[in-house]
Short mmCIF file of C-alpha atoms and ligand atoms in Angstrom, two decimals:
data_model
loop_
_atom_site.label_atom_id
_atom_site.label_comp_id
_atom_site.label_asym_id
_atom_site.label_seq_id
_atom_site.Cartn_x
_atom_site.Cartn_y
_atom_site.Cartn_z
CA MET A 720 -45.17 9.60 -64.42
CA HIS A 721 -44.38 5.92 -63.89
CA PRO A 722 -40.77 5.19 -64.98
CA HIS A 723 -41.86 2.17 -67.07
CA LEU A 724 -44.27 4.38 -69.03
CA VAL A 725 -41.51 6.95 -69.66
CA PHE A 726 -39.25 4.14 -70.85
CA TRP A 727 -41.81 2.71 -73.31
CA ILE A 728 -42.89 6.11 -74.64
CA SER A 729 -39.29 7.22 -75.31
CA ALA A 730 -38.44 3.84 -76.92
CA LEU A 731 -41.57 4.06 -79.04
CA VAL A 732 -40.74 7.63 -80.12
CA ARG A 733 -37.22 6.55 -81.18
CA MET A 734 -38.50 3.48 -83.07
CA THR A 735 -41.23 5.56 -84.76
CA ILE A 736 -38.62 8.10 -85.94
CA ALA A 737 -36.46 5.26 -87.37
CA LEU A 738 -39.46 3.57 -89.05
CA ALA A 739 -40.83 6.91 -90.36
CA SER A 740 -37.46 7.74 -91.96
CA ALA A 741 -37.47 4.19 -93.53
CA ALA A 742 -41.02 4.75 -94.87
CA VAL A 743 -40.01 8.14 -96.33
CA GLY A 744 -37.00 6.45 -98.03
CA TRP A 745 -39.25 3.67 -99.36
CA TYR A 746 -41.74 6.22 -100.71
CA PHE A 747 -39.18 8.36 -102.56
CA TRP A 748 -36.35 5.91 -103.51
CA GLY A 749 -37.92 2.46 -103.42
CA VAL A 750 -37.92 -0.67 -101.16
CA THR A 751 -34.14 -1.11 -100.95
CA ALA A 752 -33.57 2.47 -99.78
CA GLY A 753 -36.40 2.07 -97.23
CA LEU A 754 -34.87 -1.16 -95.86
CA ILE A 755 -31.37 0.39 -95.71
CA LEU A 756 -32.69 3.43 -93.84
CA ALA A 757 -34.58 1.14 -91.37
CA LEU A 758 -31.42 -0.90 -90.82
CA VAL A 759 -29.27 2.23 -90.31
CA GLY A 760 -31.87 3.63 -87.86
CA MET A 761 -31.88 0.39 -85.85
CA VAL A 762 -28.05 0.24 -85.81
CA VAL A 763 -27.89 3.87 -84.58
CA LEU A 764 -30.41 3.09 -81.83
CA VAL A 765 -28.49 -0.04 -80.74
CA CYS A 766 -25.17 1.89 -80.81
CA VAL A 767 -26.62 4.66 -78.61
CA GLN A 768 -27.83 2.04 -76.10
CA LEU A 769 -24.46 0.28 -76.21
CA HIS A 770 -22.70 3.61 -75.63
CA TYR A 771 -24.76 4.23 -72.49
CA LEU A 772 -24.23 0.67 -71.30
CA LEU A 773 -20.49 1.19 -71.71
CA MET A 774 -20.67 4.45 -69.71
CA LEU A 775 -22.66 2.66 -66.99
CA SER A 776 -20.14 -0.16 -66.86
CA ASP A 777 -17.26 2.37 -66.61
CA TRP A 778 -19.05 4.21 -63.83
CA LEU A 779 -19.75 0.98 -61.93
CA ASP A 780 -16.00 0.29 -61.96
CA HIS A 781 -15.42 3.57 -60.06
CA PRO A 782 -18.76 4.69 -58.65
CA SER A 783 -18.83 8.29 -57.50
CA SER A 784 -21.75 10.63 -57.14
CA ALA A 785 -19.57 13.52 -58.39
CA ARG A 786 -19.05 12.18 -61.96
CA LEU A 787 -22.23 10.35 -62.92
CA PRO A 788 -22.74 10.34 -66.78
CA ASP A 789 -25.59 12.31 -68.36
CA GLY A 790 -28.21 10.16 -70.05
CA TRP A 791 -30.71 10.30 -72.80
CA GLY A 792 -34.24 8.92 -72.80
CA ALA A 793 -34.71 6.12 -70.26
CA TRP A 794 -31.02 6.42 -69.34
CA THR A 795 -31.70 9.81 -67.72
CA GLU A 796 -34.03 8.08 -65.30
CA ILE A 797 -31.61 5.19 -64.71
CA PHE A 798 -28.68 7.53 -64.04
CA SER A 799 -30.67 9.81 -61.74
CA ARG A 800 -31.83 6.82 -59.68
CA LEU A 801 -28.28 5.51 -59.53
CA TYR A 802 -27.15 8.96 -58.43
CA LYS A 803 -29.68 8.97 -55.58
CA LEU A 804 -28.69 5.47 -54.51
CA ARG A 805 -25.02 6.43 -54.57
CA ARG A 806 -25.60 9.62 -52.57
CA GLY A 807 -27.56 7.66 -49.99
CA ASP A 808 -24.77 5.11 -49.84
CA GLU A 809 -22.08 7.75 -49.38
CA LYS A 810 -24.10 9.39 -46.62
CA ASN A 811 -24.56 6.06 -44.83
CA GLN A 812 -20.88 5.32 -45.15
CA ALA A 813 -19.92 8.73 -43.75
CA GLU A 814 -22.32 8.22 -40.84
CA LEU A 815 -20.95 4.74 -40.24
CA ALA A 816 -17.34 5.99 -40.31
CA GLU A 817 -18.22 8.79 -37.89
CA TRP A 818 -20.03 6.39 -35.59
CA LEU A 819 -17.09 3.96 -35.72
CA ALA A 820 -14.64 6.77 -34.88
CA ARG A 821 -16.84 7.80 -31.94
CA PHE A 822 -17.11 4.18 -30.77
CA ARG A 823 -13.31 3.74 -30.97
CA GLN A 824 -12.75 6.96 -29.03
CA ALA A 825 -15.25 5.92 -26.35
CA MET A 826 -13.62 2.49 -26.12
CA SER A 827 -10.14 4.00 -25.82
CA LEU A 828 -11.36 6.18 -22.93
CA LEU A 829 -12.71 3.20 -20.99
CA PRO A 830 -10.71 2.33 -17.87
CA ASP A 831 -11.18 -1.37 -18.70
CA GLY A 832 -9.71 -3.44 -21.50
CA VAL A 833 -12.09 -4.65 -24.23
CA VAL A 834 -11.20 -7.38 -26.75
CA ILE A 835 -13.53 -8.56 -29.52
CA MET A 836 -12.85 -12.10 -30.70
CA ASP A 837 -14.61 -14.61 -32.92
CA ASP A 838 -16.01 -17.87 -31.53
CA VAL A 839 -12.61 -19.58 -31.74
CA MET A 840 -10.77 -16.74 -29.97
CA PHE A 841 -9.21 -15.06 -33.02
CA LEU A 842 -8.53 -11.41 -32.26
CA GLU A 843 -10.71 -9.02 -34.22
CA TRP A 844 -10.30 -5.79 -32.30
CA CYS A 845 -9.11 -4.50 -28.91
CA ASN A 846 -8.83 -1.12 -27.20
CA PRO A 847 -5.51 0.40 -25.97
CA VAL A 848 -6.18 -0.60 -22.33
CA ALA A 849 -6.52 -4.25 -23.39
CA GLU A 850 -3.24 -3.89 -25.33
CA LYS A 851 -1.62 -2.70 -22.09
CA HIS A 852 -3.27 -5.27 -19.81
CA LEU A 853 -2.72 -8.33 -22.00
CA GLY A 854 0.35 -7.23 -23.97
CA LEU A 855 -1.59 -7.32 -27.26
CA SER A 856 -0.93 -5.17 -30.31
CA MET A 857 -3.71 -4.45 -32.79
CA ALA A 858 -1.08 -3.75 -35.46
CA HIS A 859 0.65 -7.13 -35.15
CA ASP A 860 -1.76 -9.53 -33.48
CA LYS A 861 -5.02 -8.97 -35.38
CA GLY A 862 -6.29 -12.32 -36.64
CA MET A 863 -4.19 -14.31 -34.16
CA ARG A 864 -5.60 -16.61 -31.51
CA VAL A 865 -5.80 -14.83 -28.14
CA THR A 866 -4.84 -18.04 -26.30
CA ASN A 867 -1.54 -17.98 -28.23
CA LEU A 868 -0.93 -14.40 -27.14
CA VAL A 869 -1.96 -14.70 -23.48
CA ARG A 870 -0.15 -17.89 -22.63
CA THR A 871 -0.85 -18.46 -18.97
CA PRO A 872 -2.17 -21.81 -17.72
CA GLU A 873 -4.95 -20.11 -15.67
CA PHE A 874 -6.29 -18.32 -18.75
CA ILE A 875 -6.09 -21.39 -20.98
CA ASP A 876 -7.82 -23.58 -18.35
CA TYR A 877 -10.54 -20.95 -18.02
CA ILE A 878 -11.16 -21.00 -21.78
CA ILE A 879 -11.16 -24.81 -21.89
CA LEU A 880 -13.65 -25.05 -19.00
CA GLY A 881 -15.79 -22.32 -20.58
CA ARG A 882 -17.55 -21.43 -17.33
CA TYR A 883 -17.76 -17.76 -18.25
CA GLU A 884 -20.45 -16.91 -15.68
CA ILE A 885 -17.65 -16.85 -13.06
CA PRO A 886 -15.00 -14.17 -13.75
CA LEU A 887 -11.34 -15.18 -13.78
CA THR A 888 -8.77 -13.52 -11.50
CA LEU A 889 -5.62 -13.50 -13.56
CA SER A 890 -2.09 -12.59 -12.43
CA PHE A 891 -0.43 -11.43 -15.61
CA ARG A 892 2.65 -9.25 -16.26
CA GLU A 893 2.81 -8.01 -12.65
CA ARG A 894 -0.86 -7.05 -12.71
CA LYS A 895 -3.91 -8.56 -11.12
CA LEU A 896 -6.78 -8.61 -13.63
CA ILE A 897 -10.41 -9.64 -13.38
CA VAL A 898 -11.33 -11.15 -16.73
CA HIS A 899 -14.90 -11.55 -18.02
CA ILE A 900 -15.81 -13.28 -21.29
CA ILE A 901 -19.23 -12.47 -22.73
CA PRO A 902 -20.45 -14.33 -25.82
CA PHE A 903 -22.49 -12.12 -28.17
CA GLU A 904 -24.13 -12.39 -31.58
CA ASN A 905 -23.72 -15.96 -32.67
CA ARG A 906 -20.06 -16.29 -33.32
CA ARG A 907 -18.38 -13.53 -31.33
CA GLN A 908 -17.15 -12.97 -27.79
CA ILE A 909 -16.11 -9.90 -25.81
CA LEU A 910 -13.34 -10.19 -23.27
CA VAL A 911 -13.25 -7.46 -20.61
CA THR A 912 -10.24 -6.93 -18.33
CA HIS A 913 -10.41 -4.91 -15.12
CA ASP A 914 -7.16 -4.01 -13.33
CA VAL A 915 -7.40 -4.57 -9.54
CA THR A 916 -3.66 -4.41 -8.77
CA GLU A 917 -3.92 -1.15 -6.84
CA SER A 918 -7.07 -2.01 -4.88
CA GLU A 919 -5.58 -5.43 -4.03
CA ARG A 920 -2.43 -3.72 -2.77
CA ILE A 921 -4.46 -1.34 -0.61
CA ASP A 922 -6.55 -4.26 0.68
CA MET A 923 -3.40 -6.18 1.53
CA MET A 924 -1.95 -3.14 3.34
CA ARG A 925 -5.18 -2.79 5.30
CA ARG A 926 -5.19 -6.47 6.25
CA ASP A 927 -1.52 -6.28 7.28
CA PHE A 928 -2.20 -3.16 9.31
CA ILE A 929 -5.09 -4.76 11.17
CA ALA A 930 -3.05 -7.91 11.83
CA ASN A 931 -0.04 -5.90 13.05
CA ALA A 932 -2.14 -3.54 15.18
CA SER A 933 -3.98 -6.46 16.81
CA HIS A 934 -0.68 -8.16 17.49
CA GLU A 935 0.81 -4.97 19.01
CA LEU A 936 -2.23 -4.49 21.26
CA ARG A 937 -2.45 -8.14 22.27
CA THR A 938 0.97 -8.18 23.97
CA PRO A 939 0.28 -5.44 26.56
CA LEU A 940 -3.25 -6.78 27.07
CA THR A 941 -1.88 -10.26 27.82
CA VAL A 942 0.52 -8.76 30.39
CA ILE A 943 -2.23 -6.72 32.08
CA ASN A 944 -4.63 -9.70 32.14
CA GLY A 945 -1.89 -11.92 33.61
CA PHE A 946 -1.27 -9.53 36.49
CA LEU A 947 -5.00 -9.05 37.09
CA GLU A 948 -5.40 -12.82 37.28
CA ILE A 949 -2.57 -13.03 39.84
CA ALA A 950 -4.18 -10.25 41.87
CA THR A 951 -7.51 -12.12 41.89
CA MET A 952 -6.02 -15.51 42.75
CA GLN A 953 -3.64 -14.20 45.41
CA PRO A 954 -5.39 -11.37 47.26
CA ASP A 955 -2.82 -11.35 50.09
CA LEU A 956 0.17 -10.74 47.78
CA ASP A 957 3.17 -8.96 49.18
CA VAL A 958 2.79 -5.14 48.88
CA ALA A 959 6.16 -4.72 47.12
CA ILE A 960 5.28 -7.36 44.50
CA ARG A 961 1.81 -5.91 44.10
CA SER A 962 3.18 -2.41 43.51
CA SER A 963 5.74 -3.73 40.99
CA HIS A 964 2.84 -5.47 39.16
CA THR A 965 0.85 -2.24 39.19
CA LYS A 966 3.84 -0.39 37.78
CA LEU A 967 4.21 -2.90 34.94
CA MET A 968 0.46 -2.76 34.23
CA THR A 969 0.62 1.04 34.08
CA GLU A 970 3.52 0.84 31.62
CA GLN A 971 1.61 -1.59 29.40
CA GLY A 972 -1.52 0.59 29.61
CA GLU A 973 0.53 3.61 28.54
CA ARG A 974 2.00 1.59 25.68
CA MET A 975 -1.49 0.71 24.48
CA GLN A 976 -2.52 4.32 24.75
CA ARG A 977 0.47 5.48 22.67
CA LEU A 978 -0.38 2.88 20.05
CA VAL A 979 -4.03 3.87 19.84
CA GLU A 980 -3.11 7.56 19.70
CA ASP A 981 -0.63 6.97 16.86
CA MET A 982 -3.16 4.85 14.99
CA LEU A 983 -5.77 7.58 15.32
CA THR A 984 -3.26 10.21 14.16
CA LEU A 985 -2.43 8.09 11.11
CA SER A 986 -6.05 7.49 10.20
CA ARG A 987 -6.80 11.22 10.57
CA LEU A 988 -3.84 12.10 8.33
CA GLU A 989 -5.02 9.62 5.72
CA SER A 990 -8.61 10.75 5.73
CA MET A 991 -9.59 12.76 2.67
CA GLU A 992 -12.08 14.95 4.53
CA TYR A 993 -9.42 16.17 6.92
CA SER A 994 -7.69 18.72 4.71
CA VAL A 995 -4.38 20.32 5.70
CA ARG A 996 -4.59 23.73 7.35
CA HIS A 997 -2.71 26.61 5.80
CA GLU A 998 -1.41 28.80 8.56
CA ARG A 999 1.87 30.54 8.95
CA ILE A 1000 4.20 28.39 11.04
CA ASN A 1001 6.64 30.42 13.10
CA MET A 1002 9.65 28.15 12.76
CA ARG A 1003 11.79 30.04 15.28
CA VAL A 1004 9.23 29.53 18.05
CA LEU A 1005 8.48 25.95 16.99
CA LEU A 1006 12.10 24.82 16.81
CA ASP A 1007 12.99 26.50 20.14
CA GLN A 1008 10.11 24.59 21.77
CA LEU A 1009 11.15 21.34 20.11
CA ARG A 1010 14.71 21.83 21.27
CA GLN A 1011 13.52 22.32 24.86
CA GLU A 1012 11.37 19.20 24.63
CA ALA A 1013 14.39 17.31 23.30
CA GLU A 1014 16.47 18.48 26.30
CA VAL A 1015 13.76 17.21 28.69
CA LEU A 1016 13.58 13.87 26.89
CA SER A 1017 17.33 13.42 26.78
CA ALA A 1018 17.66 14.40 30.47
CA GLY A 1019 21.21 15.54 29.93
CA ARG A 1020 22.40 12.36 28.24
CA HIS A 1021 23.11 14.05 24.89
CA GLN A 1022 24.52 17.26 23.52
CA ILE A 1023 21.71 18.96 21.67
CA SER A 1024 22.27 21.95 19.39
CA LEU A 1025 20.08 24.05 17.08
CA GLU A 1026 21.32 25.96 14.02
CA PHE A 1027 18.57 28.26 12.84
CA ASP A 1028 18.82 30.06 9.50
CA GLY A 1029 15.59 29.56 7.58
CA PRO A 1030 12.22 31.15 6.85
CA ASP A 1031 8.73 30.50 8.19
CA ILE A 1032 6.58 28.10 6.21
CA GLN A 1033 2.88 27.54 5.51
CA GLY A 1034 1.01 24.50 6.76
CA SER A 1035 -0.49 22.92 9.83
CA THR A 1036 1.59 23.74 12.92
CA ASP A 1037 0.30 20.69 14.80
CA GLU A 1038 1.13 18.29 11.99
CA VAL A 1039 4.58 19.72 11.28
CA ARG A 1040 5.31 19.72 15.03
CA SER A 1041 4.33 16.06 15.30
CA ALA A 1042 6.52 15.11 12.30
CA LEU A 1043 9.60 16.97 13.55
CA ILE A 1044 9.22 15.80 17.16
CA ASN A 1045 9.00 12.21 15.91
CA LEU A 1046 12.33 12.61 14.11
CA ILE A 1047 13.93 14.31 17.13
CA THR A 1048 12.71 11.72 19.66
CA ASN A 1049 13.97 8.95 17.37
CA ALA A 1050 17.40 10.59 17.30
CA ILE A 1051 17.41 10.68 21.12
CA ARG A 1052 16.08 7.12 21.48
CA TYR A 1053 18.55 5.60 19.06
CA THR A 1054 21.63 7.53 20.23
CA PRO A 1055 23.60 6.21 23.20
CA GLU A 1056 24.58 8.43 26.10
CA ASN A 1057 27.04 11.30 25.38
CA GLY A 1058 26.07 11.32 21.71
CA ALA A 1059 25.42 14.57 19.84
CA ILE A 1060 22.16 15.59 18.20
CA LYS A 1061 22.13 18.51 15.79
CA LEU A 1062 18.93 20.22 14.68
CA ILE A 1063 19.41 22.39 11.60
CA TRP A 1064 16.92 24.69 9.86
CA LYS A 1065 18.27 26.29 6.71
CA ASP A 1066 17.14 27.94 3.53
CA LEU A 1067 18.14 26.42 0.20
CA PRO A 1068 17.29 27.44 -3.38
CA GLN A 1069 14.99 24.38 -3.59
CA GLY A 1070 13.23 25.39 -0.34
CA PRO A 1071 13.72 25.30 3.44
CA LYS A 1072 15.29 22.17 4.90
CA PHE A 1073 15.13 20.58 8.34
CA ILE A 1074 17.91 18.19 9.37
CA VAL A 1075 18.22 16.00 12.46
CA GLN A 1076 21.66 14.53 12.66
CA ASP A 1077 22.68 12.09 15.38
CA THR A 1078 25.72 10.06 16.33
CA GLY A 1079 23.57 7.05 17.20
CA ILE A 1080 23.43 3.37 16.31
CA GLY A 1081 22.72 4.05 12.62
CA ILE A 1082 20.70 1.93 10.20
CA SER A 1083 22.07 -0.44 7.59
CA ALA A 1084 21.20 0.33 3.97
CA GLU A 1085 18.74 -2.54 3.36
CA HIS A 1086 16.32 -1.18 6.00
CA ILE A 1087 16.29 2.47 4.93
CA SER A 1088 13.67 2.26 2.16
CA ARG A 1089 11.26 0.38 4.48
CA LEU A 1090 11.50 2.57 7.59
CA THR A 1091 8.34 4.56 6.83
CA GLU A 1092 6.19 1.40 6.58
CA ARG A 1093 3.80 0.98 9.48
CA PHE A 1094 5.21 -1.15 12.31
CA TYR A 1095 8.52 -1.62 10.50
CA ARG A 1096 11.39 -1.70 12.98
CA VAL A 1097 15.02 -2.58 12.56
CA ASP A 1098 15.28 -3.87 16.11
CA LYS A 1099 11.91 -4.71 17.69
CA SER A 1100 13.09 -5.01 21.30
CA ARG A 1101 15.04 -1.75 21.19
CA SER A 1102 12.02 0.05 19.77
CA ARG A 1103 9.78 -1.30 22.59
CA GLU A 1104 12.33 -0.60 25.30
CA THR A 1105 12.40 3.04 24.20
CA LYS A 1106 8.58 3.25 24.08
CA GLY A 1107 8.34 3.11 20.29
CA THR A 1108 5.12 2.22 18.51
CA GLY A 1109 6.63 1.53 15.08
CA LEU A 1110 4.31 4.15 13.63
CA GLY A 1111 6.44 7.29 14.11
CA LEU A 1112 8.01 7.44 10.66
CA ALA A 1113 4.73 6.43 8.98
CA ILE A 1114 3.19 9.52 10.61
CA VAL A 1115 6.18 11.62 9.45
CA LYS A 1116 5.72 10.35 5.88
CA HIS A 1117 2.03 11.24 5.82
CA VAL A 1118 2.51 14.71 7.27
CA LEU A 1119 5.27 15.45 4.75
CA LEU A 1120 3.14 14.15 1.90
CA ARG A 1121 0.37 16.53 2.92
CA HIS A 1122 2.88 19.40 2.98
CA HIS A 1123 4.51 18.50 -0.36
CA ALA A 1124 7.76 17.85 1.46
CA ASN A 1125 9.98 14.80 1.23
CA LEU A 1126 12.20 12.81 3.55
CA VAL A 1127 15.74 11.66 2.75
CA ILE A 1128 17.51 9.31 5.16
CA GLU A 1129 21.29 8.85 5.22
CA SER A 1130 22.80 6.55 7.77
CA THR A 1131 25.90 4.54 8.60
CA PRO A 1132 25.61 1.75 11.18
CA GLY A 1133 27.65 2.58 14.27
CA VAL A 1134 28.29 6.16 13.13
CA GLY A 1135 24.92 7.88 13.05
CA SER A 1136 21.93 8.96 10.98
CA LYS A 1137 20.77 12.06 9.19
CA PHE A 1138 17.06 12.61 8.53
CA CYS A 1139 16.51 15.50 6.07
CA VAL A 1140 13.13 17.04 5.37
CA GLN A 1141 13.02 19.14 2.24
CA PHE A 1142 10.06 21.55 2.19
CA PRO A 1143 8.98 23.24 -1.05
CA VAL A 1144 9.79 26.92 -1.68
CA PRO A 1145 7.16 28.80 0.36
CA ALA A 1146 4.48 30.48 -1.72
CA GLU A 1147 4.52 34.12 -0.47
CA VAL A 1148 4.35 33.76 3.31
CA GLN A 1149 1.76 36.28 4.49
CA VAL A 1150 2.67 38.43 7.46
P1 ADP B 1376 9.69 3.29 16.41
O1 ADP B 1376 8.55 3.66 17.22
O2 ADP B 1376 10.00 1.82 16.44
O3 ADP B 1376 10.89 4.13 16.64
P2 ADP B 1376 9.56 4.63 13.88
O4 ADP B 1376 8.58 4.51 12.80
O5 ADP B 1376 9.74 5.95 14.51
O6 ADP B 1376 9.19 3.52 14.91
O7 ADP B 1376 10.97 4.17 13.33
C1 ADP B 1376 11.07 2.96 12.61
C2 ADP B 1376 12.42 2.31 12.83
O8 ADP B 1376 13.43 3.12 12.24
C3 ADP B 1376 12.81 2.21 14.28
O9 ADP B 1376 12.28 1.05 14.85
C4 ADP B 1376 14.32 2.17 14.21
O10 ADP B 1376 14.76 0.87 13.95
C5 ADP B 1376 14.62 3.01 12.97
N1 ADP B 1376 15.05 4.41 13.32
C6 ADP B 1376 14.32 5.51 13.29
N2 ADP B 1376 15.04 6.60 13.59
C7 ADP B 1376 16.30 6.18 13.84
C8 ADP B 1376 17.53 6.81 14.22
N3 ADP B 1376 17.63 8.14 14.40
N4 ADP B 1376 18.62 6.02 14.35
C9 ADP B 1376 18.55 4.70 14.18
N5 ADP B 1376 17.43 4.03 13.82
C10 ADP B 1376 16.30 4.75 13.65
#
């Protein structure tokens, strides 16, 4: 039935009852009694309505679907409709809260920073990554102007110019950030920050490597080209001079070859697809061979000894061989004649350890942390004289990284150096 109809019928019924009781009073006790009864009936009806109005007003102060008042007559309908509205409202609110929680979680998982601001840059909301990137704090900075929180001239100029179609590259708190500002709705803007510090560093390393490698290759090429030019211009050159030129060209060719080989080794070690082999490395055999190679290289100029007291390990024999031979040849190259070179293989609670100790020229402290950088040399001419490429320790570092081992360098200039390779405890070497 239509709610209006219900309302009028129930009101009519109530008024009829009041008027009927007044008519009965009039009939039995006279006009005055009839009027009094009508008045009392009306007052009762008004009081009942007022009572329900009061209940409704109380409920509106603290609306809850759990404690909605019971009604009478048209009030039943009003309360039941209010109940439905309230239930719907509560459901919407629960859905909204759940959606908001999901949105916040998704935003906090984003690798990029997201800041929501109004049209005049007042902070409304930001995710944890944005807090980290821009040094913001939702707890303290909400409602503050973002340009007062990120106070760098580049950022402020960018906002003033307002050319948001071009992203801003911002150096901020030792990070490199790409910042985008996207206006949305009418009076809001989203600021997105993307951290490119690491990729920039890798890019820079790559650029440096290419520049260094080109420089290293250019020198021998220039020498070879120079001699070739002489040979072309002066075909009747003295045989002795010609053969000395050929010798120098061969040396430079070999130098280029060593460089290219080391660069290829490095790029192979860095490549993700080239995974490390897990074979049993017979350390006794390997270190005996390395010692013999060291003797050949030293050609009797040094005293070379091997102390062997350690287990076999797992890994790639070729890679470990190339790392250890690099350390051994360095010891020979940087130790003057009659020096001593000790090779030690021992077992420690933290795992097997390889040590190359020399009594060579040593390295001063400020160089030690940079030795494994590509093309880093303490003394360029000495490295070249001894056929160094400047890539040996970079190769060592990569091999050790792939074998979960680490390198510790101790050195005193003029006294000697100690290169220690700590391998991890072997995981059950299979026989
Ligand atoms: P290089 O081919 O120049 O030897 P490395 O990467 O093998 O390149 O070594 C980097 C630098 O570390 C060398 O140029 C040298 O200055 C220093 N170095 C390495 N090993 C020793 C050592 N045993 N004694 C003294 N200096 C060393």
